[in-house]
Backbone as a ProteinNet text record, in pm:
[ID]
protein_1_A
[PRIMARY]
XXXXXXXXXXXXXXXXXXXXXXXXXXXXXXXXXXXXXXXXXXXXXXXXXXXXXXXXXXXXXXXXXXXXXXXXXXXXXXXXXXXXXXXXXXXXXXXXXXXXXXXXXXXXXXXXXXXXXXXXXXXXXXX
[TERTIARY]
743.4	613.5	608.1	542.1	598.4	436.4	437.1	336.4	377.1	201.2	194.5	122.3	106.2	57.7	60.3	-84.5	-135.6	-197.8	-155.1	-210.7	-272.3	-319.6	-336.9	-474.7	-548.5	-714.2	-775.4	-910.9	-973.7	-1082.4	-1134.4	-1235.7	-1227	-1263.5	-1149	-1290.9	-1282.3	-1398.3	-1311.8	-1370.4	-1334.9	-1224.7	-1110.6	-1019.6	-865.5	-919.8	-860.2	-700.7	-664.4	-523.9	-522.8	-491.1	-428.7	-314.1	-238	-147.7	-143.2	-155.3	-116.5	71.2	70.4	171.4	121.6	242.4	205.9	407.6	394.7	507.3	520.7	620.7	646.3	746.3	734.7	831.7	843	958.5	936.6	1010.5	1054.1	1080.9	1273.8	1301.6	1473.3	1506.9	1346.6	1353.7	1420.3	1597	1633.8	1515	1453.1	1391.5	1251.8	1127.7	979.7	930.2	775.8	722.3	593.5	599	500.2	362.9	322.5	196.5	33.5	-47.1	-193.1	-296.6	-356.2	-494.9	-622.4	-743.6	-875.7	-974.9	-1124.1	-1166.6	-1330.2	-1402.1	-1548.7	-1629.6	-1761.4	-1838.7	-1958.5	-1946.2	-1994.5	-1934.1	-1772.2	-1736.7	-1606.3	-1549.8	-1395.3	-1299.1	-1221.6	-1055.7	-1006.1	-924	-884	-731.7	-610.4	-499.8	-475	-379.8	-374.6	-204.5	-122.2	25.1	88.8	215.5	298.1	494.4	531.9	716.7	750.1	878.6	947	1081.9	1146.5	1258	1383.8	1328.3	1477.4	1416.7	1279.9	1246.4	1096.5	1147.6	1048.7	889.1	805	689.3	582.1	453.1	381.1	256.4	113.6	33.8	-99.4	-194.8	-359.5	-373	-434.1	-475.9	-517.1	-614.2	-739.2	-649.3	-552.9	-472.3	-357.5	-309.9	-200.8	-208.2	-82.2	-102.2	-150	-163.6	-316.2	-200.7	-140.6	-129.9	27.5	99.7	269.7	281.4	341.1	389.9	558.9	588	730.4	759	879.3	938.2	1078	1062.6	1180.5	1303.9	1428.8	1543.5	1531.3	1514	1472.7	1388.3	1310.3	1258.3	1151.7	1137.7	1040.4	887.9	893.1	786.7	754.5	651.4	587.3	466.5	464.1	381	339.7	182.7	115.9	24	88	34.4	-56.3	-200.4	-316.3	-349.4	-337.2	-380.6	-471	-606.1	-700.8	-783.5	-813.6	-897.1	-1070.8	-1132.1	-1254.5	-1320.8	-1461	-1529.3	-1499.3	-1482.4	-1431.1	-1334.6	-1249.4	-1146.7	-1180.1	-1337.1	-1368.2	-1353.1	-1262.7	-1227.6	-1216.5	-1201.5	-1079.2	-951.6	-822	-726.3	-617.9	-554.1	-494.6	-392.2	-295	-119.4	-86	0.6	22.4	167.4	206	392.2	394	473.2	542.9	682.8	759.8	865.7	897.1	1054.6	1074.7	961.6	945.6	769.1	831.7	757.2	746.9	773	614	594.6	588.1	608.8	544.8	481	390	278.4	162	82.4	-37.3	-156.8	-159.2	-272.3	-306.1	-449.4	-462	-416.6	-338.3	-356.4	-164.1	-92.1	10.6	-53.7	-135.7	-167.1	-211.9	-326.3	-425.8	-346.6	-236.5	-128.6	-37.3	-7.2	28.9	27	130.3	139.9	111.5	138.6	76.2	-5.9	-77.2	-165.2	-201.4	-233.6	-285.6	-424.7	-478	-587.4	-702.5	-625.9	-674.2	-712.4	-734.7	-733.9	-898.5	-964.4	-1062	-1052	-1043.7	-1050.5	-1197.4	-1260.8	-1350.7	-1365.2	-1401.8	-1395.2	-1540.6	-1589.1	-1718.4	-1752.8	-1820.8	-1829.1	-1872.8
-2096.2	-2150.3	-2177.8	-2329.3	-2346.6	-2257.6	-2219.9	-2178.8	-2221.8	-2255.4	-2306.9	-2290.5	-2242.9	-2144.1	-2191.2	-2239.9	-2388	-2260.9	-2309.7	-2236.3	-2321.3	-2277.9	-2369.7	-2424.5	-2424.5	-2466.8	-2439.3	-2483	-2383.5	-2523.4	-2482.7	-2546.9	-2611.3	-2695.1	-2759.6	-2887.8	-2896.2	-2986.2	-3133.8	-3265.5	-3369.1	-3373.5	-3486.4	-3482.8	-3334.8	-3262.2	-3151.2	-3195.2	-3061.7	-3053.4	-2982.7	-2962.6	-2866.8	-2915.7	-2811.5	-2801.2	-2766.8	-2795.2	-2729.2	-2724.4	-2578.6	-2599.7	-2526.5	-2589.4	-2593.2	-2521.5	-2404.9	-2293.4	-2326.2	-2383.9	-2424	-2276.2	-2225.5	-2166.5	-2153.3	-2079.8	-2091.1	-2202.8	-2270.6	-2447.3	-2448.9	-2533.9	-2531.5	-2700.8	-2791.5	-2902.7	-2965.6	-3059.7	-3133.4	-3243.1	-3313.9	-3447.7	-3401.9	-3400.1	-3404.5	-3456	-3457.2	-3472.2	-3427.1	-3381.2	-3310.2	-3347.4	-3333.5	-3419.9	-3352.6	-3402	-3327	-3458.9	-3378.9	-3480.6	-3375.1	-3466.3	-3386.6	-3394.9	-3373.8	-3384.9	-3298.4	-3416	-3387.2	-3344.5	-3270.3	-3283.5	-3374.9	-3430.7	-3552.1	-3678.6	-3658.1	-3760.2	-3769	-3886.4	-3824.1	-3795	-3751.7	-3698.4	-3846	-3787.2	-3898	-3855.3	-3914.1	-3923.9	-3919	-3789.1	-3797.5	-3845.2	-3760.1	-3785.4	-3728.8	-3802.2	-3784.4	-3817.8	-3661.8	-3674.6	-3655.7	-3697.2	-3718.4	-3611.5	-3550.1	-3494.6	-3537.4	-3673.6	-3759.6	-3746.6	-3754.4	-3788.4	-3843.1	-3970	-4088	-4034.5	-4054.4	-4048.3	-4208.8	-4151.4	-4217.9	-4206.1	-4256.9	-4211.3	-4275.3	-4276.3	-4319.5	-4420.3	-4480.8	-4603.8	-4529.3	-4444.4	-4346.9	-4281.8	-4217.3	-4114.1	-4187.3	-4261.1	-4358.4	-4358.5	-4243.6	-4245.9	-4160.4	-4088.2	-3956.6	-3854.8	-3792.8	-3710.6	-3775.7	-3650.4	-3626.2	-3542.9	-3606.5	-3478	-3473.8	-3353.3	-3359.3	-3190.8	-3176.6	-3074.7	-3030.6	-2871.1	-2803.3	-2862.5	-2769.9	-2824.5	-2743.6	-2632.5	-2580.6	-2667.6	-2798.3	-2873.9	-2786.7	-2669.5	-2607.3	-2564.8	-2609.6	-2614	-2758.6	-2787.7	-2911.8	-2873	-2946.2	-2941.3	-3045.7	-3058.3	-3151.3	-3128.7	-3243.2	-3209.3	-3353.2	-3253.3	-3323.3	-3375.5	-3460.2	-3461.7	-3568.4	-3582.1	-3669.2	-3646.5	-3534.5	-3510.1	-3557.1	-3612.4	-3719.6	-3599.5	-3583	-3560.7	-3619.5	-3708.3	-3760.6	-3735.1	-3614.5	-3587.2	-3419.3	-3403	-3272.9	-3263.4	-3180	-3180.3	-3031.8	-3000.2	-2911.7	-2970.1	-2939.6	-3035.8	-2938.4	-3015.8	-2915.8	-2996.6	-2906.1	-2958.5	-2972.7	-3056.4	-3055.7	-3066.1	-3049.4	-3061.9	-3139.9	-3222.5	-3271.2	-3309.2	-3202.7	-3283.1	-3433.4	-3473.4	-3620.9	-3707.7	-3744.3	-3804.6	-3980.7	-4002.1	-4200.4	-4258.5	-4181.3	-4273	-4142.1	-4175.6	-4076.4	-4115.4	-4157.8	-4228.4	-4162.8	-4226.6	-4095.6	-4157.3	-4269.7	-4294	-4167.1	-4141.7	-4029.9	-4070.4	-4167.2	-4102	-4021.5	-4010.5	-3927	-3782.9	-3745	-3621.9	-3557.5	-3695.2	-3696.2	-3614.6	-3647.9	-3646.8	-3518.6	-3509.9	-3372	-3242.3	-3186.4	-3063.8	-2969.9	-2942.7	-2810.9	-2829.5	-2763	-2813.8	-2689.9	-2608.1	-2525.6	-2513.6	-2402.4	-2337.7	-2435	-2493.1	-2543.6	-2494.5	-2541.1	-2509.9	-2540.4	-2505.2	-2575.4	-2644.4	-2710.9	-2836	-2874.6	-2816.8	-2859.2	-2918.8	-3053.2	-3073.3	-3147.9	-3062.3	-3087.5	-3191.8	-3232	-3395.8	-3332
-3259.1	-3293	-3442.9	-3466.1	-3607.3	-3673	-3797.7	-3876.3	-4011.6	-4076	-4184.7	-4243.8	-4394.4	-4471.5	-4597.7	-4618.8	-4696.9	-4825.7	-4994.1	-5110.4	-5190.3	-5286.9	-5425.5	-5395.8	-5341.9	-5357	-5472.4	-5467.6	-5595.2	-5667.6	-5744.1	-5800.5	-5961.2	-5988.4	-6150.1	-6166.9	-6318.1	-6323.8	-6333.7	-6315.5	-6292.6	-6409	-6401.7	-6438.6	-6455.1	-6425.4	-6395.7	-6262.5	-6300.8	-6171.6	-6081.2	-5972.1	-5886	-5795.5	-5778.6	-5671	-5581.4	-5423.8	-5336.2	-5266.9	-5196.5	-5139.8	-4982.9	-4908.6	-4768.3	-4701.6	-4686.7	-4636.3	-4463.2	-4452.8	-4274.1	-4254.9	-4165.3	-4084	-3938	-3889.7	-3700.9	-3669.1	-3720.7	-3666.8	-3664.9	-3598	-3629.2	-3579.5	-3636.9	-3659.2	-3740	-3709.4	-3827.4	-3874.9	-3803	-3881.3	-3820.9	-3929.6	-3904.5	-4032.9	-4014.9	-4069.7	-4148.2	-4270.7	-4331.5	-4425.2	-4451.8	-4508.5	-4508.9	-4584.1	-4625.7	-4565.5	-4509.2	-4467.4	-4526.8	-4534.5	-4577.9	-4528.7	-4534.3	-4448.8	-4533.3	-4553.7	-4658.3	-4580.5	-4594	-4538.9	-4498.2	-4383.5	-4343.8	-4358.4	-4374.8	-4376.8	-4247.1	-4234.4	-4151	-4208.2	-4131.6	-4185.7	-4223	-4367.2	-4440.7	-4444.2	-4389	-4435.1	-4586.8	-4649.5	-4826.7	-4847.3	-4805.5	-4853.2	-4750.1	-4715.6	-4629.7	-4646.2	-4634.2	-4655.7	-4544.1	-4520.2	-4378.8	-4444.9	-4356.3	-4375.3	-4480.6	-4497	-4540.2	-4668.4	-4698.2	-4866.9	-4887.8	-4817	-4759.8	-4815	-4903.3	-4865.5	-4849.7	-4827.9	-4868.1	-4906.6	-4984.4	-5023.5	-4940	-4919.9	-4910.9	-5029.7	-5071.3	-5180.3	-5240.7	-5224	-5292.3	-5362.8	-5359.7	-5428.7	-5481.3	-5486.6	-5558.5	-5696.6	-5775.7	-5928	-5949	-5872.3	-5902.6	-5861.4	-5739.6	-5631.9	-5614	-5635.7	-5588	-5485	-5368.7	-5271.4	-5307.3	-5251.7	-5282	-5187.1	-5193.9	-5072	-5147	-5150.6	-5203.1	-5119.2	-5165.5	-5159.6	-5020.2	-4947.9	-4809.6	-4719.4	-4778.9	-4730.5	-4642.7	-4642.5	-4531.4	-4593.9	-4782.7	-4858.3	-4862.3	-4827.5	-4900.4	-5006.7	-5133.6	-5216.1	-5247.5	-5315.1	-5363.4	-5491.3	-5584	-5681.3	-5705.8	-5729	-5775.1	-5924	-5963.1	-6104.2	-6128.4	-6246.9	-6238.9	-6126.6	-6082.8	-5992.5	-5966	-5870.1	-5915.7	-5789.9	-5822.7	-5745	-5606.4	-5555.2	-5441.8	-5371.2	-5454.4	-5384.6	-5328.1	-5320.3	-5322.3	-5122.6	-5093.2	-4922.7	-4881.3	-4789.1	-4686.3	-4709	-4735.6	-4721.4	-4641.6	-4520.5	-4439.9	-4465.2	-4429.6	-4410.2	-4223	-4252.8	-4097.4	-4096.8	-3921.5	-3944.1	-3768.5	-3802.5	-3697.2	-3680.8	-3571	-3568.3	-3489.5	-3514.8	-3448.1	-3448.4	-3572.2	-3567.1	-3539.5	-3468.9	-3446	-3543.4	-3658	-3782.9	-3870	-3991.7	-4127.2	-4197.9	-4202.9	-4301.2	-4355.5	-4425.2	-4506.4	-4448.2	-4311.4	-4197.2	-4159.3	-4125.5	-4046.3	-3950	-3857.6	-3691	-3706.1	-3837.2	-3865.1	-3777	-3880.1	-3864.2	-3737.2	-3690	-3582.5	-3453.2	-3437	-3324.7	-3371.9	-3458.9	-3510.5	-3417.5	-3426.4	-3351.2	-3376.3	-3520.4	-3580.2	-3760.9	-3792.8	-3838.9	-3940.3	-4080.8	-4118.2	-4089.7	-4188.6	-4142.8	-4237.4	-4336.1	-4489.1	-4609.1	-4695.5	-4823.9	-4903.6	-4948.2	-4971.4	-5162.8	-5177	-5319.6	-5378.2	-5468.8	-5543	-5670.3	-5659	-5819.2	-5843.3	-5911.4	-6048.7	-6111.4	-6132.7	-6259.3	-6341.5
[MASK]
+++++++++++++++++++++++++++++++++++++++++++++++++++++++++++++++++++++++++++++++++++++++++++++++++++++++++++++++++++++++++++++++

């Protein structure tokens, strides 16, 4: 059973940084896919960043230039680093994992379909 064990939340006034990282274990998947979706209140789940086993990522428009994902050399960490943080990026932001994925993209319906999923993280940022 895969488990995933999402850190780095927290509260930062606009322009500020944070990092999250997202700890996969349980899995003995060669090729999946890892990635952060979010999710406001009153709004829908928004696809943020998405790495595929090989490297591959991709970003949301909204976060382009802003927000690095990237994955240790164990590949079983994914991290995301926030920087220029806008009130708008104030979410839940969960990690998700899928192996043998179709697609890897930073669309929510990546995630939507997703097999396993954290608990989330909560992200506040201030103006």
């Amino acid at each position: 059973q895969v488990q995933l064990v999402e850190s780095g939340g927290g509260s930062v006034p606009s322009g500020g940084s944070l990092k999250l990282s997202c700890a996969a274990s349980g899995y003995t998947y060669s090729r999946f896919c890892m990635g952060w979706f979010r999710q406001a209140p009153g709004k829908e789940r928004e696809g943020v960043a998405a790495i595929d086993s090989d490297g591959n990522f991709d970003y949301a428009d909204s976060v382009k230039g802003r927000f690095t994902i990237s994955q240790e050399n164990s590949k079983s960490t994914v991290f995301l680093q926030m920087n220029t943080l806008k009130p708008e990026d104030t979410a839940m932001y969960y990690c998700a994992f899928e192996p043998h994925p179709a697609v890897c993209t930073a669309q929510y319906s990546t995630f939507h379909y997703a097999s396993h999923r954290g608990q989330g993280t909560q992200v506040t940022v201030s103006s």
